Amino acid sequence: MNIRQKFLTGFGILLAGIAIFGVMMLRQVDKLGRAVDVIMRENYQSVIICQNVNEALERIDSGLLLSLSGQSAEPNFFTMQIDRINREWQAELHNITLPTEGERAEKVAKLLSEYIELLPRVNNPNTSTDERVANYREKVFPLFAGLKKEIGGILTLNQQNMIEAKNLAAAEANRLHRQGIILLVGCVVFVIAFLLLLTSLIQKPLQKLIGMTNEIANGNLSLTLDSRSNDEIGQLSRSFNSMAIALRNAQNQLIGRLHRSEQMNKDVFSELPTPIAVFDIGSERIELATQSARQYFGLEEGRKLDEFSCEWLPEIFKRVRQNGVISISSKNDGVIQHFIDGKEFFFQPMAVPLPAGAQLEQLTGVVVILKDVTMAHEQQELKRSVISTVSHQLKTPLTSLQMSIYLLLEERCGALTPEQLDLVMAMRDDSQRLTDIIGDLLDLNKSSKSGALVTEPHAPNELLLMARDRFQAECQEHSITLETECDPLASAVPVALNRINYAFDNLIGNAIRFTKPGGKIRLTAKAAGNAVEFTVADTGCGMSGEVLKHLFEPFYRGPGQDTASGVGLGLAIVKEIIIAHGGDIKVESEVDSGTVFTFTLPVVQGGEKTC
């Protein structure tokens, strides 16, 4: 029997029990209804009639006594009561429900007729009082007493029948209550037994299946389920056993492949030319390292992080563990000097979270990669040397050329014709532009050497106010509002004042050039952890995304700029200045929505809030 048939059988039995219970309850309710109907329909009306007739008779008797005492009753009083008696008793004659009730009702009807015929003899004012009293005592009152007795007998007969019907209804109700409790208990017992049966037939095998699933999830593939039944549970158990066998075979094959792949990857990884070491993030031990990392940096497998004396390794490792992002050393532009076999090399250590892009709680390791940047470093040094040499070599003859041009302009060698004057003026402008370019090249070369900076602590508010004072007049000339705002929690920052002023001047000068009259330039400084964040925001024309990609590249000039705006070294110099101070710079801009330059400078450690 399959599970569907088991459910249908069980619920069919339950439905049959509920149907039988319902039929029995309906039958008992019908019996109870009939008993109540007897009480309400057959006897209650006779009781009311008898009470009404007794009341009318008593009123007539009271009226007769009143008449005998010399007082007269209301007009038509006796006629109304007699009509009431006749009407009520006719209804009683048509509502005979008990065996002896009919005979008694006929007898009462005859006595009522005699009683009504005798009433005029007592109520006739023309008859003497003694005769009327005699008729009342001898004839009328005995009939009255007899009527009361007979009507009382009929009333008692109906009341007794009502009591019997009531007792019968109560007995039926008690019987219905007992049967209902018995049937209800029976249904509850059946449901409990049915549920226990379902638990035994379905739930227990499913619980075993769930337990085996959890075991498989924990890596135990050696379990098997009892599959002797022929229902769906048995079929599922056999399929599950087949799946477990297939998983065991696949696991064995996968483990073999994994071991081979792991050994192959380890061998290949070991031979990589780049020094690489993989640390476990929990134990902080090296799990895997290339041969170059072991040979040149001592990054042996099994060594702990705290066994190394270098500063850069714990720094980048802890930064990855705290932030979960790729990290490089914050010193010397992230480059370290290292000697191998007596030769000088330069490496850029980089720590990468493992797995990449995972949440902090999901990190399992840190990969330390030492990128060889010796060639790039040498090229950078060569470029700086060439720029410095060429700039200095050009500066001397250019200065001499400028002096000659100024002598010609002063006409110390004779008067100049207008055409000659125009040519000399053009020569002066071009020589001055060439001088500015050489100055920018020297500034760029000097700014990229962070070791050359001589810094002093300055309050952020002081830097903002000095920048505002230098450009306040120019902003007023162009009808531009220049505002400053400083966070009182911002600490002093160590800066080379002439260099950081150059950065402010370049950013504010660009903002003035690209902001229309009526616009606003806002200089701000606020605390940002162990740094101060400075912003130069304007409401100018903004820049497109394509321009933003190349904005800090040397010699890059955005579209639409005139030749007098320079050769595109200003922002490159600004970036080198900020980086040389240990900070960073970024820009946000949209066309027609303004531009915001943001750069950070590290604070003086333990410095006071001087804003």
XYZ file of C-alpha atoms in Angstrom:
611
model
C 0.000 0.000 0.000
C 1.466 3.342 -1.038
C 1.311 6.552 0.967
C -1.634 7.886 -1.014
C -3.677 4.757 -0.288
C -2.699 4.911 3.384
C -3.871 8.497 3.648
C -7.117 7.763 1.762
C -7.875 4.754 3.984
C -7.157 6.602 7.196
C -9.125 9.696 6.261
C -11.946 7.535 4.871
C -12.334 5.798 8.244
C -12.202 9.175 9.960
C -14.865 10.542 7.605
C -17.114 7.498 8.186
C -16.811 7.946 11.947
C -17.701 11.608 11.663
C -20.739 10.734 9.464
C -22.013 8.119 11.965
C -21.511 10.536 14.807
C -23.411 13.216 12.913
C -26.365 10.926 12.097
C -26.701 9.788 15.709
C -26.558 13.338 16.960
C -29.232 14.412 14.471
C -31.544 11.628 15.604
C -31.165 12.571 19.246
C -31.753 16.219 18.411
C -34.965 15.277 16.570
C -36.200 13.335 19.614
C -35.446 16.231 21.881
C -37.236 18.575 19.496
C -40.338 16.423 19.481
C -40.409 16.301 23.292
C -40.162 20.043 23.471
C -42.874 20.365 20.827
C -45.207 18.273 22.989
C -44.607 20.591 25.878
C -45.179 23.723 23.866
C -47.889 22.663 21.469
C -50.177 20.033 23.104
C -50.401 21.041 26.740
C -49.440 24.655 27.035
C -52.533 25.916 25.194
C -54.923 23.858 27.425
C -53.259 25.238 30.568
C -53.719 28.811 29.347
C -57.385 28.152 28.450
C -58.140 26.676 31.880
C -56.504 29.604 33.607
C -58.456 32.107 31.487
C -61.825 30.325 32.151
C -61.116 30.170 35.906
C -60.326 33.840 35.871
C -63.609 34.635 34.037
C -65.616 32.476 36.433
C -64.072 34.198 39.423
C -64.926 37.595 37.964
C -68.550 36.506 37.374
C -68.752 35.216 40.946
C -67.352 38.484 42.244
C -69.881 40.371 40.125
C -72.739 38.288 41.555
C -71.636 38.964 45.128
C -71.389 42.639 44.279
C -74.933 42.559 42.853
C -76.300 40.789 45.977
C -74.767 43.502 48.140
C -76.861 46.092 46.325
C -74.229 47.365 43.961
C -74.442 47.084 40.216
C -71.643 45.868 37.964
C -70.458 47.591 34.825
C -72.765 47.452 31.801
C -72.359 44.261 29.728
C -69.922 42.900 32.331
C -71.576 39.484 32.597
C -72.082 39.331 28.803
C -68.376 39.940 28.142
C -67.255 37.320 30.635
C -69.755 34.757 29.307
C -68.547 35.372 25.728
C -64.967 34.929 26.900
C -65.827 31.649 28.648
C -67.661 30.276 25.594
C -64.816 31.302 23.224
C -62.066 29.857 25.387
C -63.865 26.603 26.071
C -64.694 26.048 22.405
C -60.927 26.297 21.802
C -60.354 23.725 24.572
C -62.876 21.327 22.984
C -60.802 21.479 19.771
C -57.458 20.988 21.637
C -58.116 17.585 23.274
C -54.714 15.847 23.547
C -55.004 13.486 26.532
C -57.165 10.331 26.903
C -59.564 11.549 29.677
C -59.371 15.212 28.744
C -62.286 15.005 26.256
C -64.826 13.578 28.742
C -63.918 16.128 31.342
C -64.105 18.960 28.823
C -67.655 17.852 27.738
C -68.736 17.688 31.363
C -67.384 21.186 31.986
C -69.222 22.408 28.872
C -72.568 21.097 30.277
C -71.898 22.606 33.679
C -71.018 25.923 32.060
C -74.331 25.914 30.184
C -76.278 25.259 33.402
C -74.206 27.879 35.241
C -74.803 30.521 32.576
C -78.613 29.779 32.569
C -78.805 30.312 36.358
C -77.000 33.646 36.306
C -80.123 35.791 35.544
C -81.878 34.398 38.652
C -79.195 35.914 40.829
C -78.481 38.987 38.791
C -82.172 40.012 38.151
C -82.900 43.216 40.108
C -86.654 42.608 39.886
C -86.379 39.497 42.037
C -86.319 39.821 45.763
C -82.979 39.744 47.482
C -83.800 36.706 49.601
C -84.770 34.679 46.564
C -81.646 35.775 44.734
C -79.460 34.861 47.712
C -81.145 31.493 47.986
C -80.585 30.753 44.302
C -76.913 31.738 44.648
C -76.375 29.517 47.688
C -78.358 26.532 46.577
C -77.713 26.406 42.826
C -75.202 28.917 41.440
C -72.347 28.582 43.948
C -72.360 24.741 43.944
C -72.116 24.847 40.131
C -69.315 27.402 40.431
C -67.441 25.154 42.855
C -67.982 22.129 40.609
C -66.725 23.974 37.552
C -63.588 25.075 39.417
C -62.969 21.505 40.472
C -63.416 20.035 36.982
C -61.409 22.763 35.288
C -58.725 22.309 37.928
C -58.657 18.610 37.111
C -58.121 19.329 33.418
C -55.437 21.909 34.323
C -53.704 19.412 36.615
C -53.898 16.708 33.918
C -52.160 18.954 31.350
C -49.583 20.190 33.851
C -48.699 16.620 34.810
C -48.313 15.756 31.136
C -46.062 18.798 30.668
C -43.924 17.662 33.592
C -43.690 14.184 32.096
C -42.745 15.663 28.705
C -40.175 17.848 30.397
C -38.678 14.878 32.186
C -38.623 12.993 28.899
C -36.865 15.879 27.165
C -34.357 16.122 30.030
C -33.718 12.379 29.780
C -33.223 12.690 26.013
C -30.879 15.644 26.548
C -28.832 13.701 29.116
C -28.720 10.732 26.807
C -27.634 12.993 23.943
C -24.963 14.546 26.161
C -23.590 11.155 27.201
C -23.621 9.853 23.665
C -21.987 13.022 22.397
C -19.196 12.705 24.982
C -18.728 9.040 24.122
C -18.613 9.758 20.392
C -16.333 12.754 20.896
C -13.929 10.732 23.037
C -14.082 7.985 20.432
C -13.228 10.424 17.642
C -10.347 11.894 19.673
C -8.995 8.434 20.425
C -9.318 7.512 16.758
C -7.553 10.676 15.607
C -4.734 10.122 18.117
C -4.381 6.512 17.009
C -4.453 7.638 13.380
C -1.736 10.237 14.009
C 0.396 7.703 15.867
C -0.022 5.345 12.967
C 0.999 8.067 10.498
C 3.994 8.861 12.707
C 5.026 5.243 12.668
C 4.465 4.790 8.933
C 5.695 8.143 7.574
C 7.365 10.408 10.107
C 9.913 7.952 11.473
C 11.275 6.990 8.032
C 11.391 10.667 7.090
C 13.255 11.495 10.301
C 15.765 8.781 9.493
C 16.084 10.226 6.009
C 16.644 13.735 7.431
C 19.225 12.396 9.877
C 21.083 10.654 7.066
C 20.942 13.840 4.992
C 22.567 15.747 7.851
C 25.217 13.045 8.168
C 25.954 13.311 4.454
C 26.140 17.103 4.813
C 28.775 16.528 7.518
C 30.736 14.276 5.166
C 29.606 10.820 6.342
C 28.673 8.879 3.198
C 28.839 5.381 4.678
C 25.250 5.232 6.007
C 22.381 3.283 4.440
C 18.603 3.414 5.008
C 16.206 0.513 5.592
C 14.338 0.122 2.282
C 12.201 -2.984 2.879
C 8.813 -1.237 2.464
C 7.240 -0.961 -0.986
C 5.651 2.451 -0.593
C 7.100 5.777 -1.680
C 9.225 5.989 1.492
C 10.834 2.675 0.600
C 11.397 3.809 -2.991
C 12.896 7.075 -1.732
C 15.149 5.169 0.687
C 16.454 2.937 -2.116
C 17.052 5.972 -4.343
C 18.804 7.714 -1.458
C 21.050 4.695 -0.874
C 21.937 4.693 -4.573
C 22.720 8.402 -4.379
C 24.924 7.848 -1.284
C 26.860 5.126 -3.111
C 27.308 7.415 -6.139
C 28.432 10.242 -3.853
C 30.970 7.970 -2.135
C 32.411 6.963 -5.484
C 32.461 10.576 -6.678
C 34.038 11.677 -3.411
C 36.819 9.125 -3.692
C 37.504 10.184 -7.266
C 37.335 13.862 -6.333
C 39.682 13.413 -3.370
C 42.186 11.707 -5.616
C 41.945 14.441 -8.224
C 42.090 17.097 -5.529
C 45.260 15.653 -4.040
C 46.880 15.488 -7.447
C 45.683 19.004 -8.334
C 46.774 20.374 -4.965
C 50.235 18.902 -5.319
C 50.509 20.160 -8.902
C 49.312 23.648 -7.924
C 51.705 23.687 -5.002
C 54.608 22.743 -7.260
C 53.632 25.331 -9.880
C 52.994 27.971 -7.212
C 56.380 27.308 -5.647
C 58.131 28.009 -8.947
C 56.442 31.358 -9.594
C 59.074 34.117 -9.987
C 57.062 36.630 -7.924
C 57.512 36.336 -4.129
C 54.083 35.309 -2.776
C 53.070 34.021 0.676
C 49.614 32.835 1.820
C 48.807 33.432 5.502
C 46.012 31.771 7.478
C 43.957 34.628 8.915
C 43.264 32.825 12.190
C 46.659 31.415 13.164
C 48.605 34.112 11.249
C 50.932 31.384 9.961
C 52.261 30.989 6.422
C 50.520 28.065 4.732
C 52.055 28.353 1.277
C 54.950 30.348 -0.200
C 56.820 30.542 -3.477
C 60.486 29.603 -3.626
C 61.473 33.233 -4.249
C 59.524 34.354 -1.154
C 61.313 31.739 0.980
C 64.756 32.402 -0.521
C 64.810 36.209 -0.648
C 62.447 37.263 2.196
C 62.510 34.315 4.597
C 58.750 33.731 4.217
C 59.008 30.054 5.193
C 55.886 27.914 5.532
C 54.839 27.575 9.180
C 56.324 30.886 10.372
C 54.014 33.288 12.244
C 53.440 36.937 11.449
C 55.009 38.161 14.703
C 58.307 36.418 13.859
C 59.137 39.031 11.193
C 60.873 42.257 12.192
C 59.816 44.326 9.149
C 57.128 46.971 9.734
C 55.315 46.743 6.416
C 54.179 43.099 6.730
C 52.102 43.378 9.988
C 50.747 46.732 8.776
C 49.229 45.487 5.501
C 48.123 42.156 7.061
C 46.171 43.804 9.893
C 44.644 46.371 7.527
C 43.221 43.569 5.360
C 41.872 41.739 8.412
C 40.200 44.921 9.699
C 38.838 46.299 6.403
C 38.686 43.299 4.049
C 40.220 45.262 1.133
C 43.500 45.152 -0.780
C 46.185 47.015 1.150
C 49.677 48.379 0.431
C 52.196 49.942 2.782
C 51.628 53.580 3.689
C 55.359 54.388 3.820
C 57.645 55.368 0.940
C 54.778 55.300 -1.558
C 54.261 51.609 -0.715
C 57.735 50.628 -2.012
C 60.430 48.872 0.018
C 64.135 48.562 -0.717
C 65.645 45.071 -0.593
C 69.133 43.758 -1.453
C 69.501 40.397 -3.181
C 73.011 39.049 -3.784
C 74.409 42.514 -3.182
C 72.122 44.168 -5.739
C 69.474 46.786 -4.914
C 65.883 45.904 -5.744
C 62.579 47.657 -5.065
C 59.364 45.792 -4.262
C 55.786 46.909 -3.687
C 54.195 44.636 -1.015
C 50.453 44.095 -1.461
C 48.069 42.179 0.840
C 44.986 40.662 -0.813
C 42.009 39.170 1.123
C 41.207 35.515 0.475
C 38.660 34.856 -0.938
C 38.540 38.166 -2.798
C 35.440 40.294 -2.229
C 34.231 38.228 0.778
C 32.779 39.689 3.959
C 35.092 40.110 6.975
C 33.627 37.102 8.777
C 34.136 34.965 5.653
C 37.852 35.703 5.174
C 40.086 32.622 5.475
C 43.466 33.978 4.531
C 45.669 36.862 3.370
C 47.871 36.650 0.271
C 51.015 38.805 0.445
C 52.424 39.614 -3.008
C 55.751 41.407 -3.435
C 55.665 42.996 -6.858
C 59.085 43.766 -8.343
C 58.995 47.475 -9.277
C 62.754 47.896 -9.634
C 62.562 48.780 -13.319
C 59.644 51.179 -12.794
C 61.469 52.775 -9.869
C 64.633 53.197 -11.915
C 62.629 54.628 -14.808
C 60.935 57.054 -12.436
C 64.259 58.139 -11.020
C 65.671 58.460 -14.545
C 62.661 60.533 -15.598
C 63.075 62.807 -12.589
C 66.772 63.173 -13.283
C 66.171 63.977 -16.960
C 63.425 66.464 -16.134
C 65.576 68.131 -13.510
C 68.647 68.252 -15.743
C 66.805 69.466 -18.833
C 64.830 72.028 -16.852
C 67.927 73.473 -15.237
C 69.849 73.439 -18.525
C 66.989 75.273 -20.252
C 66.408 77.729 -17.460
C 69.775 79.512 -17.762
C 69.681 80.346 -21.526
C 65.964 81.105 -21.220
C 66.691 83.628 -18.488
C 69.343 85.248 -20.670
C 66.903 85.308 -23.602
C 64.229 86.974 -21.420
C 66.681 89.651 -20.309
C 67.505 90.404 -23.943
C 63.812 90.646 -24.771
C 63.208 93.064 -21.870
C 66.202 95.189 -23.040
C 64.688 95.372 -26.520
C 61.323 96.354 -25.035
C 62.998 99.140 -23.053
C 64.540 100.289 -26.423
C 68.024 100.557 -24.941
C 69.416 99.347 -28.258
C 67.395 101.724 -30.350
C 63.742 102.418 -31.107
C 61.539 99.625 -32.425
C 59.088 99.876 -35.235
C 55.499 98.827 -34.502
C 56.049 95.578 -36.379
C 59.228 94.863 -34.414
C 57.452 95.726 -31.145
C 54.680 93.203 -31.892
C 57.272 90.499 -32.601
C 59.209 91.252 -29.405
C 55.962 91.226 -27.333
C 55.101 87.786 -28.766
C 58.636 86.627 -27.949
C 58.203 87.850 -24.363
C 54.871 86.043 -23.915
C 56.217 82.790 -25.361
C 59.371 82.963 -23.262
C 57.266 83.569 -20.125
C 55.033 80.602 -21.039
C 58.135 78.453 -21.512
C 59.410 79.632 -18.127
C 56.097 78.621 -16.489
C 56.276 75.179 -18.119
C 59.809 74.638 -16.858
C 58.719 75.804 -13.396
C 55.828 73.338 -13.422
C 58.165 70.512 -14.467
C 60.490 71.352 -11.603
C 57.553 71.542 -9.212
C 56.278 68.166 -10.433
C 59.711 66.628 -9.990
C 60.135 68.165 -6.537
C 56.617 67.271 -5.362
C 57.073 63.557 -6.100
C 59.934 63.394 -3.576
C 58.174 63.093 -0.228
C 61.455 62.893 1.635
C 62.299 66.430 0.535
C 59.321 67.961 2.390
C 59.968 69.931 5.562
C 56.619 70.029 7.395
C 55.223 72.011 10.300
C 51.847 71.568 12.019
C 49.209 74.033 10.886
C 45.571 74.390 11.896
C 43.087 73.474 9.146
C 41.252 76.747 9.734
C 44.513 78.674 9.273
C 45.069 77.027 5.865
C 41.507 77.835 4.774
C 41.700 81.475 5.873
C 45.058 82.037 4.139
C 43.660 80.569 0.908
C 40.549 82.756 1.206
C 42.610 85.904 1.754
C 44.714 85.215 -1.352
C 41.653 84.905 -3.618
C 39.056 87.138 -1.924
C 39.737 90.127 -4.182
C 39.741 88.054 -7.377
C 36.443 86.399 -6.401
C 34.857 89.798 -5.719
C 36.116 90.994 -9.110
C 34.310 88.056 -10.781
C 31.184 88.404 -8.541
C 31.819 84.968 -6.985
C 31.104 84.190 -3.305
C 34.010 82.548 -1.441
C 33.103 80.801 1.849
C 35.037 78.743 4.423
C 33.861 76.301 7.103
C 36.002 74.299 9.541
C 35.049 71.392 11.816
C 36.028 72.283 15.425
C 37.132 68.650 15.917
C 39.733 68.838 13.111
C 43.293 68.548 14.449
C 46.432 70.221 13.155
C 48.074 68.700 10.054
C 51.846 68.595 9.298
C 52.371 70.323 5.943
C 55.022 72.063 3.871
C 53.215 75.387 3.776
C 54.453 76.559 0.349
C 53.555 73.206 -1.236
C 50.061 72.940 0.298
C 49.391 76.585 -0.603
C 50.252 75.702 -4.203
C 47.636 72.915 -4.075
C 44.979 75.278 -2.710
C 45.876 77.982 -5.223
C 45.638 75.623 -8.181
C 42.268 74.187 -7.098
C 40.751 77.588 -6.239
C 42.170 79.181 -9.423
C 40.550 76.440 -11.544
C 37.245 76.910 -9.660
C 37.279 80.665 -10.373
C 38.074 80.083 -14.046
C 35.138 77.695 -14.556
C 32.523 79.384 -12.296
C 30.219 82.013 -13.760
C 29.480 85.359 -12.018
C 26.982 84.872 -9.206
C 28.364 81.419 -8.394
C 29.873 80.144 -5.154
C 33.135 78.500 -4.071
C 33.158 76.746 -0.693
C 36.291 75.668 1.243
C 35.727 73.193 4.092
C 37.730 71.050 6.512
C 36.400 68.272 8.753
C 37.812 65.471 10.899
C 37.917 62.055 9.243
C 39.461 59.534 11.637
C 43.222 60.067 11.770
C 43.081 62.624 8.976
C 41.468 65.915 8.001
C 39.349 66.039 4.864
C 39.562 69.271 2.857
C 37.149 70.134 0.033
C 37.110 72.816 -2.670
C 33.579 72.877 -4.137
C 32.259 75.195 -6.845
C 29.005 75.697 -8.718
C 30.727 75.921 -12.093
C 30.158 74.154 -15.392
C 31.364 70.746 -14.170
C 33.092 67.986 -16.145
C 32.095 64.867 -18.018
C 33.047 61.366 -16.939
C 35.583 61.042 -19.732
C 37.434 64.157 -18.544
C 37.433 62.907 -14.937
C 39.265 59.710 -15.989
C 42.343 61.676 -17.180
C 42.127 64.734 -14.941
C 45.283 64.063 -12.883
C 47.432 62.843 -15.796
C 50.435 65.088 -16.680
C 49.959 67.265 -19.783
C 46.258 66.429 -20.010
C 44.059 69.393 -20.902
C 40.310 69.108 -21.073
C 38.425 70.103 -24.232
C 37.500 73.763 -24.705
C 40.393 75.303 -22.736
C 42.407 78.216 -24.116
C 46.172 78.136 -24.537
C 46.681 80.516 -21.619
C 45.388 77.956 -19.127
C 48.693 76.036 -19.043
C 49.948 72.716 -20.365
C 48.026 70.407 -18.004
C 50.559 69.951 -15.193
C 48.739 71.821 -12.402
C 46.478 69.020 -11.127
C 49.229 66.425 -11.607
C 51.448 68.569 -9.343
C 48.600 68.933 -6.828
C 48.198 65.157 -6.689
C 51.931 64.625 -6.171
C 51.914 67.215 -3.380
C 49.001 65.530 -1.566
C 50.528 62.048 -1.957
C 53.887 63.364 -0.737
C 52.074 64.516 2.435
C 50.678 60.989 2.928
C 47.179 61.888 1.777
C 44.892 61.193 -1.158
C 42.803 63.285 -3.562
C 39.644 62.599 -5.538
C 37.121 64.587 -7.565
C 33.378 64.414 -8.148
C 31.697 66.386 -10.900
C 28.718 66.505 -13.240
C 28.172 68.687 -16.259
C 26.376 71.948 -15.281
C 26.297 70.830 -11.615
C 29.654 71.970 -10.276
C 32.812 70.182 -9.135
C 34.073 69.019 -5.724
C 37.771 68.281 -5.116
C 38.396 66.363 -1.875
C 41.832 65.607 -0.413
C 42.917 64.238 2.949
C 45.968 65.051 5.056
C 47.064 62.984 8.092
C 46.833 64.742 11.450
C 49.610 65.357 13.966
C 49.546 62.336 16.296
C 48.292 63.477 19.700
C 47.738 66.959 18.333
C 45.204 69.392 19.774
C 42.051 70.561 18.049
C 43.141 73.896 16.632
C 40.295 74.732 14.251
